[in-house]
mmCIF file of C-alpha atoms in Angstrom:
data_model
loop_
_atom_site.group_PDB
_atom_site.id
_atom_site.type_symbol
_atom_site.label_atom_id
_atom_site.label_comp_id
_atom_site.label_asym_id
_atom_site.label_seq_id
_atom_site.Cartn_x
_atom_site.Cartn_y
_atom_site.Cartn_z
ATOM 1 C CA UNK A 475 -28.033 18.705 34.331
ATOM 2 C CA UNK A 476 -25.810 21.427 32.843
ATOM 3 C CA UNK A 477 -27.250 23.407 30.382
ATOM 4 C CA UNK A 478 -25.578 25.882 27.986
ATOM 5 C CA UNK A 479 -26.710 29.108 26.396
ATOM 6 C CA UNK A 480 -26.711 29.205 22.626
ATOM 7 C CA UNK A 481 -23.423 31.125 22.089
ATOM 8 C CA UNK A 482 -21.703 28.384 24.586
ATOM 9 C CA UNK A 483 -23.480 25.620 22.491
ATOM 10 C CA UNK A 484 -22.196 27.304 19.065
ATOM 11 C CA UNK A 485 -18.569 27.322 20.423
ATOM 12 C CA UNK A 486 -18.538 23.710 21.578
ATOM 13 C CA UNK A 487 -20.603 22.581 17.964
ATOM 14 C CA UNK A 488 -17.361 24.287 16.682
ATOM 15 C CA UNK A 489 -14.600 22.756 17.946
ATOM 16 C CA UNK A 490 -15.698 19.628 18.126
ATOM 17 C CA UNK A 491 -16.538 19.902 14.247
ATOM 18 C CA UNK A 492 -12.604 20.888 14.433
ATOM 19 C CA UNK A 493 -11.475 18.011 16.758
ATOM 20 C CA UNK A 494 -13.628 15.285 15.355
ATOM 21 C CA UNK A 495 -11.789 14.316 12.574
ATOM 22 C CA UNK A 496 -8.796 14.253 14.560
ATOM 23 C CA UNK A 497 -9.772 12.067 17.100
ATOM 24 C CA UNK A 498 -9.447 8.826 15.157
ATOM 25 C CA UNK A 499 -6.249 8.649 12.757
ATOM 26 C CA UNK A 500 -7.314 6.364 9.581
ATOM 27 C CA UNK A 501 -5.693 3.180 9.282
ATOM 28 C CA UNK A 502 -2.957 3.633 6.411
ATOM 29 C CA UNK A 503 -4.071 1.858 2.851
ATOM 30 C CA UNK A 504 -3.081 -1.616 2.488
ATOM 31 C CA UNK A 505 -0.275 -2.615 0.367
ATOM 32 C CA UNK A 506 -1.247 -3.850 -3.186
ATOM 33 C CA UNK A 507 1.163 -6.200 -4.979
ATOM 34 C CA UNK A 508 0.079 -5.524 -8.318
ATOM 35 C CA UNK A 509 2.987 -4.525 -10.846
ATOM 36 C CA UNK A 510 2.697 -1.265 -13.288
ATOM 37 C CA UNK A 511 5.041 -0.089 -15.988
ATOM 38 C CA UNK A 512 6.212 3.314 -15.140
ATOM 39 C CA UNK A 513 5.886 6.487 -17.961
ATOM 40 C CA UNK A 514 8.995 6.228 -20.028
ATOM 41 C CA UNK A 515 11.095 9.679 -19.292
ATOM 42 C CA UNK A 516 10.362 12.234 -21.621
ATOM 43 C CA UNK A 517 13.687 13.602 -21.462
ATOM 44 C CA UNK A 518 14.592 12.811 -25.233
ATOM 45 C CA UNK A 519 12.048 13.676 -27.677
ATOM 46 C CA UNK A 520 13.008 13.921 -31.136
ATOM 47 C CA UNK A 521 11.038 17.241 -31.847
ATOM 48 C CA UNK A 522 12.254 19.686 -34.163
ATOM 49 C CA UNK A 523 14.434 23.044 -32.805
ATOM 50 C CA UNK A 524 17.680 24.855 -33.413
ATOM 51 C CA UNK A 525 20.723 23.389 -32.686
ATOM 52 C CA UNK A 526 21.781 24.171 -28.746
ATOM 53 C CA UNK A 527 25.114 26.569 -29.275
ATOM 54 C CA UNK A 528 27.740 25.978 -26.557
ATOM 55 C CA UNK A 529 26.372 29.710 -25.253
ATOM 56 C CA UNK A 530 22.671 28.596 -24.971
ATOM 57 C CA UNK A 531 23.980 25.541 -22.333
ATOM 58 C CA UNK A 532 25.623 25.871 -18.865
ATOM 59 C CA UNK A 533 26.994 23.043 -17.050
ATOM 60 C CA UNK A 534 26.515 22.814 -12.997
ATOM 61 C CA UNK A 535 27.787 19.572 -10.985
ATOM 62 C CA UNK A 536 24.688 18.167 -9.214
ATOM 63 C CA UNK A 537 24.822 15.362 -6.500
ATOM 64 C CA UNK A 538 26.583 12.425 -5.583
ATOM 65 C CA UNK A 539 24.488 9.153 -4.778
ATOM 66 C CA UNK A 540 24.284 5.605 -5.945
ATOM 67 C CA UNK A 541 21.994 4.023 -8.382
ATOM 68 C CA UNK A 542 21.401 0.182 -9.257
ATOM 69 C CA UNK A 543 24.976 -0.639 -7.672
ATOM 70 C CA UNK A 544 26.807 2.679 -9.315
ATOM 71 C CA UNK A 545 28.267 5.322 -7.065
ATOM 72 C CA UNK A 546 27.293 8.428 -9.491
ATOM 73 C CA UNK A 547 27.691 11.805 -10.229
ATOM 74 C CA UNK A 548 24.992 13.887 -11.787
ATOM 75 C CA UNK A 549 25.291 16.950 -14.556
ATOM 76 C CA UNK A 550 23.594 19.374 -15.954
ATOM 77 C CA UNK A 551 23.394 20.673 -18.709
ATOM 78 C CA UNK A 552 21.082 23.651 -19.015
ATOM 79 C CA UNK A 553 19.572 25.216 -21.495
ATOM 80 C CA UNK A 554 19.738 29.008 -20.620
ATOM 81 C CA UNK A 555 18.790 31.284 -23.404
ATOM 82 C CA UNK A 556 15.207 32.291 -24.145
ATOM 83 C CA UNK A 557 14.007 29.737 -27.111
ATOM 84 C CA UNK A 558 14.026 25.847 -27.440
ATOM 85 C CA UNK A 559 17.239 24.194 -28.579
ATOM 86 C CA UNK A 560 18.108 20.880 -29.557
ATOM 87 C CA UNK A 561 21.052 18.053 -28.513
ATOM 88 C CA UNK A 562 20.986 16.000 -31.851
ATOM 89 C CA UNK A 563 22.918 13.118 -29.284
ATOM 90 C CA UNK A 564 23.871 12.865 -26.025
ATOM 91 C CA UNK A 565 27.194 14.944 -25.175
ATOM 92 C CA UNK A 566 30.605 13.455 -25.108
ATOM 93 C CA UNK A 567 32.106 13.420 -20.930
ATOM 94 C CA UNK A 568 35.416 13.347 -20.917
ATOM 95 C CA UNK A 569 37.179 12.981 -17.411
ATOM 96 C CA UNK A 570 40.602 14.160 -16.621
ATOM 97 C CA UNK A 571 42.942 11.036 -15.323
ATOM 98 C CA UNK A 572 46.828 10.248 -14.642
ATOM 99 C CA UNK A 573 46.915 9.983 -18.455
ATOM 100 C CA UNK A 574 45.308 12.327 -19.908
ATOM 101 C CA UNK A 575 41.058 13.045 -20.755
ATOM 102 C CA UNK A 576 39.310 10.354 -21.074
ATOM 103 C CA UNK A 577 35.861 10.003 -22.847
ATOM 104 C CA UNK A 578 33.069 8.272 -20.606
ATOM 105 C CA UNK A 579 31.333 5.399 -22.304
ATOM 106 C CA UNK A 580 27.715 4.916 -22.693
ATOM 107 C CA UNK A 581 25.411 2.294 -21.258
ATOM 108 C CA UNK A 582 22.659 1.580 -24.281
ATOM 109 C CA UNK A 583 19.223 2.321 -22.550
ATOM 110 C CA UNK A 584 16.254 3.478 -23.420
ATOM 111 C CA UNK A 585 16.407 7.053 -21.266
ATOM 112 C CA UNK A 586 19.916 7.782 -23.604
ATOM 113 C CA UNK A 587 18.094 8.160 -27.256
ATOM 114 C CA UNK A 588 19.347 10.358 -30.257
ATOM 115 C CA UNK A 589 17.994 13.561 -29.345
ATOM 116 C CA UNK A 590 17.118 15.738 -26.612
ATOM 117 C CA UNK A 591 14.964 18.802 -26.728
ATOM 118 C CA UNK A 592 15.323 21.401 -24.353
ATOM 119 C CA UNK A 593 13.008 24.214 -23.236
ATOM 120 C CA UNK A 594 14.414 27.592 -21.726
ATOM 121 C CA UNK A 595 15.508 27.065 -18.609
ATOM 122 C CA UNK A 596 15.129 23.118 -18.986
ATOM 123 C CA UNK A 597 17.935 20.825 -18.138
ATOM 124 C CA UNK A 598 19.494 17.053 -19.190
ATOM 125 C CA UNK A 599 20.505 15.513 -16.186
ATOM 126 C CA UNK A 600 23.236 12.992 -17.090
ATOM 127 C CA UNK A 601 24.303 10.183 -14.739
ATOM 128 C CA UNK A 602 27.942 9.700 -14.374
ATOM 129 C CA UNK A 603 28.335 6.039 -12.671
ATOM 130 C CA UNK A 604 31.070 3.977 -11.628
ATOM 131 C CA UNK A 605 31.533 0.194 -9.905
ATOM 132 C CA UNK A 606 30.731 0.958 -6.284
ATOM 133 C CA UNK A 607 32.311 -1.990 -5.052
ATOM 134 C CA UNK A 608 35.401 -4.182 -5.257
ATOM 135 C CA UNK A 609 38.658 -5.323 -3.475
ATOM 136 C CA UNK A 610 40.637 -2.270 -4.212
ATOM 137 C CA UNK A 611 38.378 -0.732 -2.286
ATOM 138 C CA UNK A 612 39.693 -2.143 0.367
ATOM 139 C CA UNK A 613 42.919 -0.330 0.167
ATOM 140 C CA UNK A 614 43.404 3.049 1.340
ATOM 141 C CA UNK A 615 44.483 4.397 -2.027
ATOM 142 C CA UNK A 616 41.842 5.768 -4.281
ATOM 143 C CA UNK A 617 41.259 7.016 -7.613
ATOM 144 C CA UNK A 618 39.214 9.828 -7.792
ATOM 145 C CA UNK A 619 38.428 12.332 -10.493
ATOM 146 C CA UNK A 620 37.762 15.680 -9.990
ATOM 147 C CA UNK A 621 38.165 17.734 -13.331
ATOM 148 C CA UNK A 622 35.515 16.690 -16.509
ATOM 149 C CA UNK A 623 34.270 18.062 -19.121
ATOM 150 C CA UNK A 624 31.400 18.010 -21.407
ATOM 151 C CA UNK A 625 31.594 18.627 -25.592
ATOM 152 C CA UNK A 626 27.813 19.318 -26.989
ATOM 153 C CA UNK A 627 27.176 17.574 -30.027
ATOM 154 C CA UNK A 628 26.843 21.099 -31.886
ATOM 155 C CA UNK A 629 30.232 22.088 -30.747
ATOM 156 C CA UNK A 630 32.464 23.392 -27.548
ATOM 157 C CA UNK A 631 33.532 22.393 -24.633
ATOM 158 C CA UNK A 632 32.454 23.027 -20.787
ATOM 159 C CA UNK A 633 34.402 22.430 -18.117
ATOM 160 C CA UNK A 634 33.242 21.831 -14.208
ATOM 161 C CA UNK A 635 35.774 21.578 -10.957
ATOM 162 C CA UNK A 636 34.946 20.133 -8.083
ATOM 163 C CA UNK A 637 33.441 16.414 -9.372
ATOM 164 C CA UNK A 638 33.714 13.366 -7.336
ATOM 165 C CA UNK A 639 34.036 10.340 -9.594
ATOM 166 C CA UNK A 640 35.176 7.299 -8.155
ATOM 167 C CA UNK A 641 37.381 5.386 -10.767
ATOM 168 C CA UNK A 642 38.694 2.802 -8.948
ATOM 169 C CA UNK A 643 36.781 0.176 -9.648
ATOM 170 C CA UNK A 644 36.237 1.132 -13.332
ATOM 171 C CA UNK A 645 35.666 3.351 -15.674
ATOM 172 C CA UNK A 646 33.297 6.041 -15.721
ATOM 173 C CA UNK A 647 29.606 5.277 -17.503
ATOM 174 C CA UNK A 648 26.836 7.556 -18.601
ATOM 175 C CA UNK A 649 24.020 4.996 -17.206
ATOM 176 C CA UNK A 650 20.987 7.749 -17.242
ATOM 177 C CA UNK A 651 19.973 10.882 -18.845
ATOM 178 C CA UNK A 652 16.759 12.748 -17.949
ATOM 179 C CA UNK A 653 15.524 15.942 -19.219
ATOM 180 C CA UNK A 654 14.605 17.910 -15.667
ATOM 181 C CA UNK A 655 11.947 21.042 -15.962
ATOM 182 C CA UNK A 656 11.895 23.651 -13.919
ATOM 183 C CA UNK A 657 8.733 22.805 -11.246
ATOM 184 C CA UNK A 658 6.398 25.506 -10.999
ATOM 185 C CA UNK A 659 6.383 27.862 -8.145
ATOM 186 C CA UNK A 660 3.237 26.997 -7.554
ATOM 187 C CA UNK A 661 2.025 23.624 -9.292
ATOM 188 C CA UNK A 662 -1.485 22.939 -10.704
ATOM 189 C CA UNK A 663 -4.276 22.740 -7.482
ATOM 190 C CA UNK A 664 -5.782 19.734 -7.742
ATOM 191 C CA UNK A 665 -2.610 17.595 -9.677
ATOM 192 C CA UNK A 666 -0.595 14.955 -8.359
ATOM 193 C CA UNK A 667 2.574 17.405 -8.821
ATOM 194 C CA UNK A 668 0.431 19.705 -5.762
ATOM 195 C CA UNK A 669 1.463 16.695 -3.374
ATOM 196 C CA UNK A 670 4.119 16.016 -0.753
ATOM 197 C CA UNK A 671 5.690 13.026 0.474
ATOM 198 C CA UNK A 672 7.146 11.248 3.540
ATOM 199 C CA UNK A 673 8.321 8.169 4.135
ATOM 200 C CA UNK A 674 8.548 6.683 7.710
ATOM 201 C CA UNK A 675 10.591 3.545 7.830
ATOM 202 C CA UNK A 676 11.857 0.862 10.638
ATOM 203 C CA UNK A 677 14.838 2.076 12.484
ATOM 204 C CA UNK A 678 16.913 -0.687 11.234
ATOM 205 C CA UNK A 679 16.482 -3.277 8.420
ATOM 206 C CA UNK A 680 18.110 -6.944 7.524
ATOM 207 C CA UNK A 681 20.328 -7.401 4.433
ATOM 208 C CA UNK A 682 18.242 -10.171 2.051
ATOM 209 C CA UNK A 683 15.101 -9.368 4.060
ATOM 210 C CA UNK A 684 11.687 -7.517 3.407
ATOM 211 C CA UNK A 685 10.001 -5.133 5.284
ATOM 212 C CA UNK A 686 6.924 -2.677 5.340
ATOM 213 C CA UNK A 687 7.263 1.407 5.790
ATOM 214 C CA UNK A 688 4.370 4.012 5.184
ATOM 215 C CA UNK A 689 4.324 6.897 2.386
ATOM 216 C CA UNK A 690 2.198 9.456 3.782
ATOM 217 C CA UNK A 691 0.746 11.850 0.512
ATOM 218 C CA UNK A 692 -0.196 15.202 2.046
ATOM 219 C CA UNK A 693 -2.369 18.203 0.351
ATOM 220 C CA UNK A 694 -1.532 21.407 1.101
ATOM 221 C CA UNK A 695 -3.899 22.772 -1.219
ATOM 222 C CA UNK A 696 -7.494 23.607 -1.172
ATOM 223 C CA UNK A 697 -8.900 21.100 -3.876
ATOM 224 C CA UNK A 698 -9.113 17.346 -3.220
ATOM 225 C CA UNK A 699 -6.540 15.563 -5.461
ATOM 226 C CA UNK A 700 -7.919 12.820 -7.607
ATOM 227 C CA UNK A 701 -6.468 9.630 -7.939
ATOM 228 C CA UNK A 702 -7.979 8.476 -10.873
ATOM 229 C CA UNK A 703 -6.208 7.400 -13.557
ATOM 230 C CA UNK A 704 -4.604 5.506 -10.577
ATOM 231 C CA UNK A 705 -0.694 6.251 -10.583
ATOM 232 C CA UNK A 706 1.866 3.842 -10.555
ATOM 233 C CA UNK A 707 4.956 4.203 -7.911
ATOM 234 C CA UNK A 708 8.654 3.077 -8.027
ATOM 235 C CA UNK A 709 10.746 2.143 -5.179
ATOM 236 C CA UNK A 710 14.528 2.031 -5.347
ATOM 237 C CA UNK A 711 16.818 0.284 -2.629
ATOM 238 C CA UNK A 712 20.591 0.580 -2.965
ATOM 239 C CA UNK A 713 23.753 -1.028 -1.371
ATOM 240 C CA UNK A 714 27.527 -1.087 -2.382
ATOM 241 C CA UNK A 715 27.173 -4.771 -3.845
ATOM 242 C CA UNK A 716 23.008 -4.634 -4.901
ATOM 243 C CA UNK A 717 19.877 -3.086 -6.314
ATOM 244 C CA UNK A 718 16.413 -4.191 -5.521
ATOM 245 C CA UNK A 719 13.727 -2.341 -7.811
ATOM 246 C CA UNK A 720 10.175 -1.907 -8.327
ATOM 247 C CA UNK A 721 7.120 -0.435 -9.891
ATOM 248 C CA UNK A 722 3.769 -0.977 -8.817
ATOM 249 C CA UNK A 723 0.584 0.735 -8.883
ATOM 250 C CA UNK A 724 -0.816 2.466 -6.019
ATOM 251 C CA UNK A 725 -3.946 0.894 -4.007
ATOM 252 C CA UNK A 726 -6.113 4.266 -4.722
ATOM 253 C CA UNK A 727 -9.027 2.627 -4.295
ATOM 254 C CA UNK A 728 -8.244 1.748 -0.851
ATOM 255 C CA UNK A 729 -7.781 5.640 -0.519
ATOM 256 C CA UNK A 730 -11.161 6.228 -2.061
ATOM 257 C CA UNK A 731 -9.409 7.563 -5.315
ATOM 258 C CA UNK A 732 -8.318 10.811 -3.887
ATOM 259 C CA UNK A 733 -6.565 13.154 -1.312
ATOM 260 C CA UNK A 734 -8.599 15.271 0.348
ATOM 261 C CA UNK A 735 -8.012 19.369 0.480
ATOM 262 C CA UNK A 736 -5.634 19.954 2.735
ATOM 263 C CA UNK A 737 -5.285 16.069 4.176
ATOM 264 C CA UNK A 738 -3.343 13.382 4.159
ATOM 265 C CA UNK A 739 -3.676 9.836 3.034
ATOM 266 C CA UNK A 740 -1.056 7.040 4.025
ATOM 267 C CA UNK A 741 -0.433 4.013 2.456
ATOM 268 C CA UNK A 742 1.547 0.747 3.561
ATOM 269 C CA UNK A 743 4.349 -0.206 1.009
ATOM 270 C CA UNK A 744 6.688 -3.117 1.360
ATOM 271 C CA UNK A 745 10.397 -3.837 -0.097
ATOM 272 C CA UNK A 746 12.927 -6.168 -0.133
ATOM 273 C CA UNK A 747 16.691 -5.396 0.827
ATOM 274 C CA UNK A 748 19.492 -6.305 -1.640
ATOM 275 C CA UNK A 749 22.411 -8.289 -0.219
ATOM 276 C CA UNK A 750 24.781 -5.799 1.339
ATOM 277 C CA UNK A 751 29.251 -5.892 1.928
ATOM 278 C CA UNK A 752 30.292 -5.490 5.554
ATOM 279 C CA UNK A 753 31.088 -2.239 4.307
ATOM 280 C CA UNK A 754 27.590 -0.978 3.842
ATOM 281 C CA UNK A 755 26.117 0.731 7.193
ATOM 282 C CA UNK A 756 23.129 1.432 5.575
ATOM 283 C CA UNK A 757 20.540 0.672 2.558
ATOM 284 C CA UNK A 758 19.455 3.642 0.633
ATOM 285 C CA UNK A 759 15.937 3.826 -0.321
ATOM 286 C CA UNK A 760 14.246 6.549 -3.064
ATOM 287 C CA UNK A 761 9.968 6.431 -3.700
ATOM 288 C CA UNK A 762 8.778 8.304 -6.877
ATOM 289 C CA UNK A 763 5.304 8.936 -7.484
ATOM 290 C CA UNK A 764 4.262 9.017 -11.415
ATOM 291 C CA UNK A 765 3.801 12.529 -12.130
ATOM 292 C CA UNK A 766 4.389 13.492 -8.475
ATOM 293 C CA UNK A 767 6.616 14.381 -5.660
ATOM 294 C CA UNK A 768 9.465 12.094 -4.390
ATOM 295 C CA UNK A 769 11.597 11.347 -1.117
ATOM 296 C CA UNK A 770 14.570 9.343 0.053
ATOM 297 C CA UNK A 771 15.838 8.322 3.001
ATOM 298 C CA UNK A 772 19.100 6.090 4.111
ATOM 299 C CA UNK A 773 18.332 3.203 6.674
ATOM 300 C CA UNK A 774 20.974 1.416 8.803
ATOM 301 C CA UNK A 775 21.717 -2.269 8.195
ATOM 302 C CA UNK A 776 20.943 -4.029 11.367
#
């Protein structure tokens, strides 16, 4: 029999307290299939402020992606002087062509209302998109814009170099516009906006086909994050030639309605793959938590 003095016994009672929780991962939270309507944007409200002067906004060229079949281009506009200002309408895009500039038309949605409100240091993010796929793309010639330029609805014009939009399957189209805060350096312990997110897929995945991945929710902080109201998710798959897209409410109650202090919960999702060209080598995936973080990832077409 081996017997241990009481400092001995104190150390072991303490790591095992450590490794205990370790020792068996928890099984990730099933997958719930029940649909949820996702909080509209609030990136136009109608409130009341001064008009935004072409010196209040600055205009930076953002990233290039795809969205619901659209190769895009993202602006912004930001608001940079120290008090609220107001966009009574989206901007007019121009983009600089062969013949001359050429205004961008809008697609009617419900993120692209009259007017946009923005807070010091707040920005509309505007979503230049194009066709992403069609047989002259299967010429080496293409037609590619690199020179726009934005005219505020209260007057002026900014211009921004150094664009990539991809005109040769069809005109240019503002198909989103989102007002984007500033995240605080250090968000609110305890909110949903506290988490992180990662999202481990299959190595491959088949065009037409579903599959299951895992978003793990991690919390860094030291206060459990409650899940409760339960938020809703939205998943985003994109090829060249399709879009699959949904939103669906999270199975928090398989997660016992929270993330623990500095823990991690993970939870099993599952997608469909839109049809895909030969030209697509990959599907690109995007998961957005209501009110939370969000992640992306590009898997290969098998």
């Amino acid at each position: 029999m081996i017997s241990l003095s009481n400092s001995n016994a104190h150390r072991v009672a303490a790591a095992w307290a450590v490794l205990a929780p370790l020792a068996v991962a928890a099984a990730p939270v099933a997958w719930l299939d029940q649909p949820a309507l996702m909080p509209v944007p609030d990136a136009v409200a109608a409130a009341p402020g001064a008009p935004c002067a072409q010196s209040d906004l600055v205009l930076t060229l953002g990233g290039q992606g795809a969205w619901h079949g659209q190769a895009t281009q993202e602006l912004l506009l930001r608001n940079r002087s120290a008090a609220r200002c107001q966009l009574s309408a989206l901007p007019v895009i121009e983009l600089q062509s062969a013949s001359g500039w050429q205004a961008a038309r809008v697609r009617p949605m419900a993120e692209t209302a009259d007017a946009v409100e923005l807070a010091p240091n707040e920005a509309l993010a505007v979503l230049l998109g194009t066709p992403g796929a069609c047989e002259a793309t299967l010429r080496p010639e293409r037609t590619v814009v690199r020179h726009l330029r934005v005219l505020p609805p209260g007057g002026g014009v900014l211009d921004a170099a150094g664009a990539h939009v991809d005109t040769t399957c069809g005109p240019a189209m503002i198909v989103r516009a989102d007002r984007h805060g500033t995240r605080a350096a250090r968000p609110m312990p305890g909110s949903t906006e506290s988490l992180t997110v990662q999202v481990t897929t299959p190595a491959t995945v088949v065009a037409g086909a579903s599959f299951n991945y895992l978003v793990t929710l991690k919390n860094p902080g030291d206060q459990a994050v409650a899940l409760s109201p339960c938020p809703s998710y939205e998943q985003v798959l994109n090829t060249h030639t399709g879009t699959t897209a949904a939103a669906l409410r999270l199975n928090c109650s398989g997660a016992g309605d929270s993330v623990p202090a500095h823990g991690e919960v993970q939870f099993e999702m599952r997608a469909s793959v839109p049809e895909a060209s030969a030209h697509d080598a990959g599907v690109k995936l995007s998961w957005r938590l209501a009110g939370g973080p969000a992640a992306g990832t590009v898997i290969p077409l098998h």
